[in-house]
Amino acid sequence: MKTQLPERIFLIGFMGCGKTTAGRLLAQLINYQFIDLDELIVQKKGMSVATLFENEGEENFRLLEKQVLAEVFEMRQVVVATGGGAPCFFDNMEQMNKHGISVYIKLTPKALLSRLRNAKEQRPLLKNKSETELLEFITQMLQKREPFYLKAMLNIEGIGLTASDILRVIENGSGLA
Ligand code: S3P
């Protein structure tokens, strides 16, 4: 079964959609290595994403993100959780589709809000936002980003998502359209 799987599986979607959790479980299930793109950046630079944004600005973070993504394209048998912004800059989405298979984990703004409410502090784009501001921000940003996310080869509903669900979608070659 494993021989039919792509060498690289990219999980994409908005912050809080569950890319890291689902990715880790999927990697275990198919015996692939799990890579968290943000984590690779943090290791490379020796500072947190929040500090990177603060010290070097978002533009430099996006350049780094692109560089690290290119390194991942050299790896084999990996499940990669990408940061929520990664698909939306440069030609990252096209590159991911060229080097592997991409799966968009889809959630509504309200569902994202309930997951992000208590996980804002380490995310520079969400920090210091009130509940109302947060929902508005998620709704608007998702609207802007979804055209990029929808370039994914497959997409899947994020509520109650399991690693087996993702595997099934990859093996069947179809998800929600
Ligand atoms: C970002 C998402 C974050 C991280 C950075 C920017 C974004 O990753 O890359 O804070 O632009 O959506 P997660 O999606 O893993 O939170």
GROMACS .gro file of C-alpha atoms and ligand atoms in nm:
model
  193
    1MET     CA    1   0.000   0.000   0.000
    2LYS     CA    2   0.277   0.240   0.098
    3THR     CA    3   0.443   0.220  -0.242
    4GLN     CA    4   0.134   0.384  -0.393
    5LEU     CA    5   0.152   0.681  -0.161
    6PRO     CA    6   0.315   1.005  -0.275
    7GLU     CA    7   0.661   1.080  -0.132
    8ARG     CA    8   0.536   1.405   0.020
    9ILE     CA    9   0.198   1.483   0.168
   10PHE     CA   10   0.133   1.851   0.241
   11LEU     CA   11  -0.144   1.941   0.484
   12ILE     CA   12  -0.264   2.294   0.435
   13GLY     CA   13  -0.531   2.518   0.582
   14PHE     CA   14  -0.601   2.806   0.816
   15MET     CA   15  -0.431   2.839   1.155
   16GLY     CA   16  -0.598   2.606   1.402
   17CYS     CA   17  -0.748   2.367   1.145
   18GLY     CA   18  -0.552   2.074   1.291
   19LYS     CA   19  -0.267   2.030   1.039
   20THR     CA   20  -0.007   1.948   1.304
   21THR     CA   21  -0.219   1.707   1.507
   22ALA     CA   22  -0.359   1.526   1.204
   23GLY     CA   23  -0.021   1.531   1.031
   24ARG     CA   24   0.158   1.370   1.322
   25LEU     CA   25  -0.102   1.093   1.341
   26LEU     CA   26  -0.103   1.037   0.966
   27ALA     CA   27   0.277   1.010   0.963
   28GLN     CA   28   0.256   0.746   1.238
   29LEU     CA   29  -0.014   0.557   1.052
   30ILE     CA   30   0.179   0.529   0.726
   31ASN     CA   31   0.524   0.521   0.883
   32TYR     CA   32   0.642   0.847   0.728
   33GLN     CA   33   0.845   1.122   0.895
   34PHE     CA   34   0.643   1.415   1.028
   35ILE     CA   35   0.764   1.766   0.946
   36ASP     CA   36   0.621   2.085   1.085
   37LEU     CA   37   0.731   2.367   0.856
   38ASP     CA   38   0.715   2.632   1.132
   39GLU     CA   39   0.921   2.405   1.356
   40LEU     CA   40   1.191   2.373   1.088
   41ILE     CA   41   1.205   2.751   1.057
   42VAL     CA   42   1.231   2.788   1.436
   43GLN     CA   43   1.517   2.535   1.447
   44LYS     CA   44   1.698   2.707   1.163
   45LYS     CA   45   1.674   3.054   1.311
   46GLY     CA   46   1.687   2.963   1.678
   47MET     CA   47   1.388   3.179   1.762
   48SER     CA   48   1.013   3.145   1.784
   49VAL     CA   49   0.780   3.239   1.498
   50ALA     CA   50   0.649   3.526   1.712
   51THR     CA   51   1.002   3.661   1.769
   52LEU     CA   52   1.086   3.617   1.402
   53PHE     CA   53   0.782   3.821   1.297
   54GLU     CA   54   0.875   4.086   1.551
   55ASN     CA   55   1.246   4.106   1.472
   56GLU     CA   56   1.256   4.041   1.100
   57GLY     CA   57   0.903   4.120   0.982
   58GLU     CA   58   0.649   3.906   0.800
   59GLU     CA   59   0.814   3.958   0.460
   60ASN     CA   60   1.136   3.792   0.574
   61PHE     CA   61   0.941   3.517   0.744
   62ARG     CA   62   0.769   3.441   0.413
   63LEU     CA   63   1.104   3.421   0.234
   64LEU     CA   64   1.234   3.181   0.496
   65GLU     CA   65   0.915   2.977   0.473
   66LYS     CA   66   0.967   2.942   0.099
   67GLN     CA   67   1.332   2.841   0.146
   68VAL     CA   68   1.248   2.577   0.406
   69LEU     CA   69   0.970   2.444   0.186
   70ALA     CA   70   1.223   2.397  -0.094
   71GLU     CA   71   1.436   2.190   0.146
   72VAL     CA   72   1.137   1.970   0.220
   73PHE     CA   73   1.101   1.898  -0.153
   74GLU     CA   74   1.429   1.706  -0.128
   75MET     CA   75   1.295   1.479   0.148
   76ARG     CA   76   1.115   1.152   0.093
   77GLN     CA   77   0.831   0.983   0.277
   78VAL     CA   78   0.725   1.290   0.469
   79VAL     CA   79   0.399   1.432   0.596
   80VAL     CA   80   0.435   1.810   0.611
   81ALA     CA   81   0.217   2.045   0.816
   82THR     CA   82   0.256   2.389   0.659
   83GLY     CA   83   0.188   2.723   0.829
   84GLY     CA   84  -0.152   2.874   0.747
   85GLY     CA   85   0.004   3.142   0.527
   86ALA     CA   86   0.248   2.922   0.334
   87PRO     CA   87   0.009   2.831   0.046
   88CYS     CA   88  -0.075   3.199  -0.009
   89PHE     CA   89   0.268   3.338  -0.096
   90PHE     CA   90   0.487   3.309  -0.406
   91ASP     CA   91   0.417   2.997  -0.610
   92ASN     CA   92   0.425   2.777  -0.298
   93MET     CA   93   0.097   2.605  -0.379
   94GLU     CA   94   0.206   2.512  -0.732
   95GLN     CA   95   0.538   2.388  -0.598
   96MET     CA   96   0.371   2.170  -0.335
   97ASN     CA   97   0.144   2.021  -0.601
   98LYS     CA   98   0.446   1.954  -0.819
   99HIS     CA   99   0.643   1.780  -0.546
  100GLY     CA  100   0.370   1.584  -0.375
  101ILE     CA  101   0.004   1.581  -0.290
  102SER     CA  102  -0.170   1.861  -0.102
  103VAL     CA  103  -0.472   1.823   0.123
  104TYR     CA  104  -0.676   2.123   0.240
  105ILE     CA  105  -0.829   2.076   0.584
  106LYS     CA  106  -1.145   2.282   0.570
  107LEU     CA  107  -1.321   2.443   0.868
  108THR     CA  108  -1.571   2.727   0.904
  109PRO     CA  109  -1.467   3.057   1.070
  110LYS     CA  110  -1.677   2.970   1.378
  111ALA     CA  111  -1.509   2.631   1.419
  112LEU     CA  112  -1.169   2.795   1.373
  113LEU     CA  113  -1.258   3.057   1.633
  114SER     CA  114  -1.333   2.797   1.897
  115ARG     CA  115  -0.997   2.631   1.832
  116LEU     CA  116  -0.796   2.953   1.817
  117ARG     CA  117  -0.956   3.132   2.112
  118ASN     CA  118  -0.704   2.983   2.352
  119ALA     CA  119  -0.412   2.954   2.114
  120LYS     CA  120  -0.361   3.315   2.006
  121GLU     CA  121  -0.051   3.410   2.197
  122GLN     CA  122   0.207   3.215   1.998
  123ARG     CA  123   0.047   3.330   1.672
  124PRO     CA  124   0.165   3.681   1.586
  125LEU     CA  125  -0.125   3.750   1.350
  126LEU     CA  126  -0.386   3.680   1.620
  127LYS     CA  127  -0.223   3.815   1.932
  128ASN     CA  128  -0.410   4.083   2.130
  129LYS     CA  129  -0.738   4.041   1.941
  130SER     CA  130  -1.069   4.039   2.128
  131GLU     CA  131  -1.326   3.765   2.059
  132THR     CA  132  -1.520   3.985   1.813
  133GLU     CA  133  -1.206   4.105   1.638
  134LEU     CA  134  -1.081   3.749   1.616
  135LEU     CA  135  -1.396   3.618   1.443
  136GLU     CA  136  -1.393   3.912   1.202
  137PHE     CA  137  -1.025   3.862   1.127
  138ILE     CA  138  -1.066   3.487   1.068
  139THR     CA  139  -1.368   3.540   0.842
  140GLN     CA  140  -1.194   3.803   0.629
  141MET     CA  141  -0.861   3.629   0.611
  142LEU     CA  142  -1.016   3.294   0.525
  143GLN     CA  143  -1.207   3.460   0.243
  144LYS     CA  144  -0.880   3.598   0.104
  145ARG     CA  145  -0.689   3.277   0.152
  146GLU     CA  146  -0.942   3.018   0.044
  147PRO     CA  147  -0.874   3.063  -0.331
  148PHE     CA  148  -0.516   2.956  -0.258
  149TYR     CA  149  -0.622   2.668  -0.031
  150LEU     CA  150  -0.861   2.547  -0.299
  151LYS     CA  151  -0.568   2.489  -0.530
  152ALA     CA  152  -0.499   2.184  -0.314
  153MET     CA  153  -0.536   1.855  -0.496
  154LEU     CA  154  -0.772   1.724  -0.230
  155ASN     CA  155  -0.981   1.871   0.046
  156ILE     CA  156  -1.136   1.729   0.356
  157GLU     CA  157  -1.375   1.836   0.633
  158GLY     CA  158  -1.177   1.928   0.947
  159ILE     CA  159  -1.439   1.846   1.214
  160GLY     CA  160  -1.372   1.509   1.376
  161LEU     CA  161  -1.089   1.448   1.131
  162THR     CA  162  -0.879   1.135   1.180
  163ALA     CA  163  -0.558   1.020   1.015
  164SER     CA  164  -0.748   0.735   0.849
  165ASP     CA  165  -0.988   0.987   0.693
  166ILE     CA  166  -0.696   1.167   0.531
  167LEU     CA  167  -0.541   0.842   0.416
  168ARG     CA  168  -0.870   0.732   0.261
  169VAL     CA  169  -0.904   1.059   0.070
  170ILE     CA  170  -0.548   1.028  -0.059
  171GLU     CA  171  -0.597   0.665  -0.163
  172ASN     CA  172  -0.930   0.742  -0.332
  173GLY     CA  173  -0.792   1.056  -0.490
  174SER     CA  174  -1.098   1.260  -0.398
  175GLY     CA  175  -1.245   1.452  -0.106
  176LEU     CA  176  -1.498   1.730  -0.074
  177ALA     CA  177  -1.504   1.922  -0.397
  178S3P     C1  178   0.059   3.185   0.997
  178S3P     C2  179   0.034   3.062   1.053
  178S3P     C3  180   0.121   3.001   1.154
  178S3P     C4  181   0.265   3.052   1.137
  178S3P     C5  182   0.267   3.200   1.141
  178S3P     C6  183   0.182   3.263   1.030
  178S3P     C7  184  -0.037   3.240   0.898
  178S3P     O1  185   0.119   2.858   1.142
  178S3P     O2  186   0.322   3.005   1.018
  178S3P     O3  187   0.220   3.242   1.266
  178S3P     O4  188  -0.001   3.334   0.825
  178S3P     O5  189  -0.151   3.188   0.891
  178S3P     P1  190  -0.007   2.768   1.190
  178S3P     O6  191  -0.104   2.765   1.076
  178S3P     O7  192   0.056   2.634   1.213
  178S3P     O8  193  -0.062   2.831   1.312
   0.00000   0.00000   0.00000
